Amino acid sequence: MAFYSVALVIHVVAATLFFGNIMVTGVWKVFIDKSKDIEKIRIGIRLVILTDYIFTFCGAVLLALTGAYLVYYLQLDRFGEKWLLVGTSSFILSGLIWVLFLVPNQYKQKKLIENVDQFSKIAKEFNTLAQKWYFWGTLSNIFALCALVSMIIRF
């Protein structure tokens, strides 16, 4: 029972860090991008990548591990419980979007702005990448929120 409680606390803390990061990052990145200040954007994309590894990746790993343990401990039917299936599927889809679209886009943005001294020199290409990042980020967040709601409400 003690390990169950520890796993549950870790699960909730991981969810808090994970969701806090994915929601807040999108907001502050929009404001930084709109500044058109190349140095702010350069620092911003580095921080997006850094916080993604610290909070998004680590949070997702902890959520998956503790979630799997909690399902096992509580002897839940992974495929028979609709809320669990929807929540897990949504979480996986959110992660796939992050890995397949967001992370590569972030590295393209980072590479694009590395050796530029004026935003105007890369504005069109950067804005195209940023718009794609906003789209995929929003979609990933929607799936993550579906996972959160499913896991809490257990419909």
Short mmCIF file of C-alpha atoms in Angstrom, two decimals:
data_model
loop_
_atom_site.label_atom_id
_atom_site.label_comp_id
_atom_site.label_asym_id
_atom_site.label_seq_id
_atom_site.Cartn_x
_atom_site.Cartn_y
_atom_site.Cartn_z
CA MET A 1 0.00 0.00 0.00
CA ALA A 2 2.85 2.41 0.78
CA PHE A 3 4.37 2.01 -2.69
CA TYR A 4 0.92 2.61 -4.21
CA SER A 5 0.70 5.94 -2.34
CA VAL A 6 4.18 6.96 -3.46
CA ALA A 7 3.36 6.02 -7.07
CA LEU A 8 0.13 8.01 -6.89
CA VAL A 9 1.92 11.10 -5.55
CA ILE A 10 4.61 10.81 -8.24
CA HIS A 11 1.87 10.41 -10.85
CA VAL A 12 0.08 13.58 -9.73
CA VAL A 13 3.33 15.59 -9.48
CA ALA A 14 4.39 14.36 -12.94
CA ALA A 15 1.00 15.34 -14.36
CA THR A 16 1.29 18.79 -12.81
CA LEU A 17 4.77 19.39 -14.24
CA PHE A 18 3.86 17.90 -17.63
CA PHE A 19 0.64 19.88 -18.09
CA GLY A 20 2.08 23.04 -16.64
CA ASN A 21 4.92 22.97 -19.12
CA ILE A 22 2.93 22.13 -22.25
CA MET A 23 0.29 24.77 -21.54
CA VAL A 24 2.57 27.61 -20.48
CA THR A 25 5.27 27.06 -23.11
CA GLY A 26 2.87 27.72 -25.98
CA VAL A 27 1.70 30.97 -24.43
CA TRP A 28 5.10 32.49 -23.75
CA LYS A 29 6.50 31.29 -27.08
CA VAL A 30 3.77 33.19 -28.94
CA PHE A 31 4.69 36.40 -27.12
CA ILE A 32 8.41 35.92 -27.70
CA ASP A 33 7.88 35.14 -31.40
CA LYS A 34 5.73 38.25 -31.85
CA SER A 35 8.53 40.42 -30.44
CA LYS A 36 10.59 39.70 -33.58
CA ASP A 37 13.65 40.18 -31.38
CA ILE A 38 16.11 37.61 -32.68
CA GLU A 39 17.97 37.27 -29.39
CA LYS A 40 14.75 36.73 -27.41
CA ILE A 41 13.59 34.18 -29.97
CA ARG A 42 16.97 32.43 -29.88
CA ILE A 43 16.81 32.16 -26.08
CA GLY A 44 13.13 31.21 -26.24
CA ILE A 45 13.62 28.23 -28.55
CA ARG A 46 16.54 27.00 -26.45
CA LEU A 47 14.29 27.16 -23.39
CA VAL A 48 11.46 25.38 -25.22
CA ILE A 49 13.83 22.52 -26.00
CA LEU A 50 15.33 22.46 -22.50
CA THR A 51 12.01 22.57 -20.65
CA ASP A 52 10.59 19.96 -23.01
CA TYR A 53 13.26 17.51 -21.94
CA ILE A 54 13.08 18.38 -18.25
CA PHE A 55 9.31 18.65 -17.80
CA THR A 56 7.54 17.23 -20.86
CA PHE A 57 9.74 14.19 -21.51
CA CYS A 58 10.47 13.36 -17.87
CA GLY A 59 6.86 14.06 -16.92
CA ALA A 60 5.58 11.82 -19.71
CA VAL A 61 7.93 8.98 -18.72
CA LEU A 62 6.91 9.25 -15.06
CA LEU A 63 3.23 9.42 -16.03
CA ALA A 64 3.54 6.32 -18.20
CA LEU A 65 5.49 4.31 -15.62
CA THR A 66 3.39 5.24 -12.61
CA GLY A 67 0.20 4.97 -14.65
CA ALA A 68 1.10 1.44 -15.76
CA TYR A 69 1.89 0.51 -12.17
CA LEU A 70 -1.39 1.97 -10.89
CA VAL A 71 -3.36 0.06 -13.55
CA TYR A 72 -1.57 -3.14 -12.53
CA TYR A 73 -1.96 -2.52 -8.78
CA LEU A 74 -5.66 -1.68 -9.07
CA GLN A 75 -6.18 -4.62 -11.47
CA LEU A 76 -7.91 -2.46 -14.05
CA ASP A 77 -8.84 -3.82 -17.46
CA ARG A 78 -6.78 -1.67 -19.85
CA PHE A 79 -9.13 -2.28 -22.75
CA GLY A 80 -12.39 -2.81 -20.88
CA GLU A 81 -12.42 0.52 -19.08
CA LYS A 82 -13.48 3.14 -21.64
CA TRP A 83 -12.00 6.05 -19.67
CA LEU A 84 -8.65 4.28 -19.42
CA LEU A 85 -8.58 3.40 -23.11
CA VAL A 86 -9.51 6.95 -24.17
CA GLY A 87 -7.08 8.49 -21.69
CA THR A 88 -4.18 6.26 -22.66
CA SER A 89 -4.85 6.61 -26.39
CA SER A 90 -5.08 10.40 -26.10
CA PHE A 91 -1.84 10.51 -24.11
CA ILE A 92 -0.08 8.38 -26.73
CA LEU A 93 -1.41 10.55 -29.59
CA SER A 94 -0.23 13.67 -27.79
CA GLY A 95 3.22 12.13 -27.41
CA LEU A 96 3.40 11.01 -31.02
CA ILE A 97 2.57 14.52 -32.22
CA TRP A 98 5.26 15.90 -29.92
CA VAL A 99 7.91 13.43 -31.15
CA LEU A 100 7.00 13.46 -34.85
CA PHE A 101 6.15 17.13 -35.41
CA LEU A 102 6.97 19.44 -32.51
CA VAL A 103 10.50 18.35 -31.60
CA PRO A 104 11.76 18.31 -35.23
CA ASN A 105 10.15 21.71 -35.80
CA GLN A 106 11.85 23.13 -32.70
CA TYR A 107 15.25 22.00 -33.95
CA LYS A 108 14.54 23.51 -37.38
CA GLN A 109 13.69 26.81 -35.67
CA LYS A 110 16.86 26.60 -33.57
CA LYS A 111 19.03 25.92 -36.62
CA LEU A 112 17.36 28.68 -38.63
CA ILE A 113 18.05 31.38 -36.03
CA GLU A 114 21.53 30.23 -34.93
CA ASN A 115 23.66 32.57 -37.05
CA VAL A 116 21.24 35.35 -37.92
CA ASP A 117 21.55 38.88 -36.62
CA GLN A 118 18.19 40.26 -37.84
CA PHE A 119 14.77 38.67 -37.72
CA SER A 120 13.82 40.17 -41.09
CA LYS A 121 16.35 37.87 -42.81
CA ILE A 122 14.45 34.75 -41.75
CA ALA A 123 10.98 36.15 -41.01
CA LYS A 124 9.04 34.27 -43.68
CA GLU A 125 10.63 30.88 -43.04
CA PHE A 126 10.52 31.32 -39.26
CA ASN A 127 6.86 32.37 -39.28
CA THR A 128 5.97 29.32 -41.39
CA LEU A 129 7.72 27.04 -38.89
CA ALA A 130 6.15 28.88 -35.95
CA GLN A 131 2.63 28.54 -37.40
CA LYS A 132 3.16 24.80 -37.85
CA TRP A 133 4.48 24.59 -34.28
CA TYR A 134 1.39 26.43 -32.97
CA PHE A 135 -0.91 24.08 -34.90
CA TRP A 136 0.76 20.84 -33.81
CA GLY A 137 1.24 22.15 -30.29
CA THR A 138 -2.44 23.00 -29.97
CA LEU A 139 -3.45 19.59 -31.31
CA SER A 140 -1.03 17.83 -28.97
CA ASN A 141 -2.38 19.84 -26.03
CA ILE A 142 -5.96 18.98 -26.95
CA PHE A 143 -5.12 15.27 -26.85
CA ALA A 144 -3.24 15.74 -23.57
CA LEU A 145 -6.26 17.51 -22.07
CA CYS A 146 -8.53 14.69 -23.30
CA ALA A 147 -6.25 12.27 -21.47
CA LEU A 148 -6.38 14.38 -18.31
CA VAL A 149 -10.16 14.72 -18.36
CA SER A 150 -10.63 11.00 -19.08
CA MET A 151 -8.37 10.00 -16.21
CA ILE A 152 -10.04 12.34 -13.74
CA ILE A 153 -13.70 11.91 -14.67
CA ARG A 154 -13.47 8.19 -15.51
CA PHE A 155 -16.57 8.25 -17.72
#
